[in-house]
Coordinates of C-alpha atoms in Angstrom, one line a residue:
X1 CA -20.9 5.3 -47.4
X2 CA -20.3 2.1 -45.8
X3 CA -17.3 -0.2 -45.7
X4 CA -17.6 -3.8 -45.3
X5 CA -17.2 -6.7 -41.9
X6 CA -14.2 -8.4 -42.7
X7 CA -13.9 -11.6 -41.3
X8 CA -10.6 -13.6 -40.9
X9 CA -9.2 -17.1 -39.3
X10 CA -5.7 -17.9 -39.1
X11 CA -5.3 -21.5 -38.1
X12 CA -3.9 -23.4 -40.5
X13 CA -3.4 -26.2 -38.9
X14 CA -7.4 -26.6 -38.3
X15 CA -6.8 -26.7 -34.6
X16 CA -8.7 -24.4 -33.5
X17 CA -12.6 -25.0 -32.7
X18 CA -15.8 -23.6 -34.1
X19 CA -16.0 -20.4 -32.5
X20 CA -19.5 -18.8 -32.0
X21 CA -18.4 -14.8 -32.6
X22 CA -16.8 -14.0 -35.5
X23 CA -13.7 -12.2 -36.1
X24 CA -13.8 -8.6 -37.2
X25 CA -11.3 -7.0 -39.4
X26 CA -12.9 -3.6 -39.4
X27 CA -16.2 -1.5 -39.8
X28 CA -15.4 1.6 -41.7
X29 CA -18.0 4.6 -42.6
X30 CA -17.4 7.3 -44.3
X31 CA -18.9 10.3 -46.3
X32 CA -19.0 13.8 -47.4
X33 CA -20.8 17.1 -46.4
X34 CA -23.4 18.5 -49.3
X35 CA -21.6 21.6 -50.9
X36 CA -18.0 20.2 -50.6
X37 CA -18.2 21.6 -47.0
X38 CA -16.5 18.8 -45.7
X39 CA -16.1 14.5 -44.8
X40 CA -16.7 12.3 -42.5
X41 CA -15.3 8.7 -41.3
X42 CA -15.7 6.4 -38.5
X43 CA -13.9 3.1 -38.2
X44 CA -14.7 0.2 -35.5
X45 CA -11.3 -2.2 -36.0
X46 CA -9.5 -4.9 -34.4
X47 CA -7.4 -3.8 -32.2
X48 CA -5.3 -6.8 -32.1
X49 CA -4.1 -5.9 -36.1
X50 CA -5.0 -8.3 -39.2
X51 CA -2.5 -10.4 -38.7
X52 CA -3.3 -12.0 -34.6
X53 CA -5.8 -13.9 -33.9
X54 CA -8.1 -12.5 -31.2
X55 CA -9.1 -14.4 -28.5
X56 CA -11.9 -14.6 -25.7
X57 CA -10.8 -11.0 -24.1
X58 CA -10.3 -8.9 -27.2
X59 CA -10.2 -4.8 -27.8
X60 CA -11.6 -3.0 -30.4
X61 CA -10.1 0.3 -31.7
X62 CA -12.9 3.0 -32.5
X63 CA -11.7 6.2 -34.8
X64 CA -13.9 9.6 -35.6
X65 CA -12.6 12.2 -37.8
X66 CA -15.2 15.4 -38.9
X67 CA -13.5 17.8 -41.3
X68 CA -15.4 20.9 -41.6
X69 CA -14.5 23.6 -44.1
X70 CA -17.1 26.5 -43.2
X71 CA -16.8 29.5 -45.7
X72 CA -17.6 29.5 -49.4
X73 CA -14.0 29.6 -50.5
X74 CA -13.3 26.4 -48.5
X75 CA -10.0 28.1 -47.2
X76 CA -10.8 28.0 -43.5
X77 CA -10.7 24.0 -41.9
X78 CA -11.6 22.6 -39.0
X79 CA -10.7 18.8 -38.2
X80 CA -11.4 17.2 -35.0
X81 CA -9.9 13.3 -34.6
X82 CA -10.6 10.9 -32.1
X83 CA -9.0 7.2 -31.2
X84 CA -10.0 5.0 -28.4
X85 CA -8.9 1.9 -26.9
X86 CA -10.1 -0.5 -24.1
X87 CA -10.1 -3.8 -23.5
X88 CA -13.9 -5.6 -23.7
X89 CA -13.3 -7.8 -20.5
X90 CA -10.9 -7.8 -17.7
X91 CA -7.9 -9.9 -16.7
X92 CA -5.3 -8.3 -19.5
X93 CA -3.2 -6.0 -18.6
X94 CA -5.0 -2.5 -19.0
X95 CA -4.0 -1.3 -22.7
X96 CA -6.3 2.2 -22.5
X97 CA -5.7 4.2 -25.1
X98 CA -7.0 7.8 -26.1
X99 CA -6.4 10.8 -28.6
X100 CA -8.3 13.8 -29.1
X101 CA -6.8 16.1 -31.4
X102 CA -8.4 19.6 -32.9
X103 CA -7.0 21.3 -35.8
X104 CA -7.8 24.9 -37.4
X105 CA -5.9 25.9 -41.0
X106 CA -6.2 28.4 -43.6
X107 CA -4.8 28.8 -46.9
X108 CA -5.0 31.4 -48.5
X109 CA -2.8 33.0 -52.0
X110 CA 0.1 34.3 -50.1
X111 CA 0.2 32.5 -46.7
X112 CA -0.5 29.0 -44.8
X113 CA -1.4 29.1 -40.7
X114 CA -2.4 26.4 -38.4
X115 CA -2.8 25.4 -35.0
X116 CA -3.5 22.3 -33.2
X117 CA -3.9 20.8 -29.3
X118 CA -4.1 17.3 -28.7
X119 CA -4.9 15.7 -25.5
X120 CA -4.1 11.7 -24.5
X121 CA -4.4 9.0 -22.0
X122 CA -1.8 6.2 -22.5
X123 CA -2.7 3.7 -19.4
X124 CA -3.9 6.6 -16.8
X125 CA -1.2 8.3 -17.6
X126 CA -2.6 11.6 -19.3
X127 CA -0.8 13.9 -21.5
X128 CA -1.6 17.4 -23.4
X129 CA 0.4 19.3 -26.2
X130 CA -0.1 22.1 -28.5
X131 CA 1.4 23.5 -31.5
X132 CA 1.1 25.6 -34.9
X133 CA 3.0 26.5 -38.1
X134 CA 2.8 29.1 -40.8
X135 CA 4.4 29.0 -44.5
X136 CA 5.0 32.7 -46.0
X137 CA 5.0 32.6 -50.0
X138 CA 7.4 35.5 -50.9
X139 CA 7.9 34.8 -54.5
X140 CA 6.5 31.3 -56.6
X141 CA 10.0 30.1 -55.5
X142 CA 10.6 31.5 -52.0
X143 CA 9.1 30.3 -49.0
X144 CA 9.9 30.6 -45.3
X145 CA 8.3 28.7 -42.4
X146 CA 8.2 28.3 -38.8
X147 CA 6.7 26.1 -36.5
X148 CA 6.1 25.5 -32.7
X149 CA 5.1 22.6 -30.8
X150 CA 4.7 21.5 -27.1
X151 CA 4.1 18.3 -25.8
X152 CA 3.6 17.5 -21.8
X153 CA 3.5 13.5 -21.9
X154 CA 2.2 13.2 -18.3
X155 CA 0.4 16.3 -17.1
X156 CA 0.8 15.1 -13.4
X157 CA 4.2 14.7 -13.3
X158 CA 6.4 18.0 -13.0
X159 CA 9.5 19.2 -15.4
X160 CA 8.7 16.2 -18.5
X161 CA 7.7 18.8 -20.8
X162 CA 9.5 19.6 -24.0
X163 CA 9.4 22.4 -26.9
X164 CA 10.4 22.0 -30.4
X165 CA 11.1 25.3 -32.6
X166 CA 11.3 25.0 -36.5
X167 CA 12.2 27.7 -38.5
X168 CA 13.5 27.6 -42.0
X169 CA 13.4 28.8 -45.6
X170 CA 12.3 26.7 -48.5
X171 CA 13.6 27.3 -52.5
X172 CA 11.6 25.9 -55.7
X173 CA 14.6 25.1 -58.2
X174 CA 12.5 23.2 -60.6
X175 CA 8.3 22.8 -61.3
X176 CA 8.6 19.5 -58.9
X177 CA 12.3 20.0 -57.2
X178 CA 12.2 21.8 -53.9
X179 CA 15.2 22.4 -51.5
X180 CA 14.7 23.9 -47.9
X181 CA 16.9 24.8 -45.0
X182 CA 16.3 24.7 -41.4
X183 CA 16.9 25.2 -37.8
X184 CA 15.8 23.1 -34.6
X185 CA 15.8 23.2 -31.4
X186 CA 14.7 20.9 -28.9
X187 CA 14.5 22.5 -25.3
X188 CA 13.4 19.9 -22.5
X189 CA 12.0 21.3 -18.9
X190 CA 13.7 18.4 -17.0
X191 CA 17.0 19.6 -16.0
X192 CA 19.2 16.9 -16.3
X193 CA 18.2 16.5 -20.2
X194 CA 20.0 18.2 -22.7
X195 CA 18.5 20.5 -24.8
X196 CA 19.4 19.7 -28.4
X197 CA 19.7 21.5 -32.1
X198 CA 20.6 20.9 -35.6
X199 CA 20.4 22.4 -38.7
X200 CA 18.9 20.3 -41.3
X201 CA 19.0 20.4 -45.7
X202 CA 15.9 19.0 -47.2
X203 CA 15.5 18.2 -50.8
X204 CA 11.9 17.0 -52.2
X205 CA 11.0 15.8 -55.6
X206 CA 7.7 15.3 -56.8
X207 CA 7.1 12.5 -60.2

């Protein structure tokens, strides 16, 4: 399924003249697998936002996302998500973006797991993390949950990683009320930054 070529001028002031390439909001696509076995979307968008006008030397953002749910029971999920950035010409300064992120969950009647790595390239500067979670159902109402993530924001530069640990307990006090309670801890490689921790109360209402 197709989206549709937006295109957009902002000069109010009639200023500006005729130009010869339109401008383009964005190019989505997007679809399921036969079966329910999963979807599909691709977007090609401005990268300059809805709101700027782009000029001569523009970007365009592209986007990918394939989920894929394998097995009959469609508890098992794969996802893997892409965004890019460059510019189209040179002369600006060099906005390169990239994410590549893979995911793997399952869901079953008692218990949630998932994991996830993630690579990126902000401006040269490349970075790789990973991380996962799991959500235990003990009882309809009881619920405790952990999760793990690292994140290296520049893989060639030593002692900038950091860790974060989540670990908690979560209560259902009504059919749309849920309160949870939990630890955090933030532990950074670099040794002059100061590893952190909190405990947190969360309350959630669904209507």
């Amino acid at each position: 399924r197709g989206g549709r070529l937006v295109k957009r001028r902002h000069d109010p002031a009639g200023l500006s003249p005729p130009r010869t390439e339109p401008d383009l909001a964005g190019l989505p696509l997007q679809g399921k697998i036969p079966e329910g076995y999963g979807s599909y979307a691709l977007a090609y968008i401005n990268g300059a936002g809805y709101h700027t006008q782009e000029s001569g030397e523009y970007s365009k953002d592209v986007s990918l996302r394939l989920t894929v749910q394998p097995l009959s029971d469609k508890r098992l999920q794969l996802n893997a998500l892409y965004y890019g950035r460059k510019y189209d010409t040179t002369g600006l300064a060099d906005d390169t973006k990239n994410r590549t992120v893979g995911m793997i969950s399952y869901q079953a009647d008692k218990f949630t797991a998932a994991g996830e790595v993630l690579t990126s390239d902000d401006k040269g500067k490349k970075g790789s993390g990973f991380g996962g979670f799991g959500i235990l159902k003990v009882t309809d109402k009881i619920s405790p949950f952990v999760r793990y993530e690292n994140f290296d924001p520049d893989t060639d530069t030593t002692d900038d990683e950091h860790t974060r640990i989540i670990a908690g307990i979560s209560y259902k006090l009504a059919k749309k009320v849920v309160a949870s309670i939990d630890y955090q801890t933030m532990d950074y490689k670099a040794p002059a930054t100061t590893d952190t921790s909190a405990l947190y109360l969360h309350m959630r209402v669904k209507y």
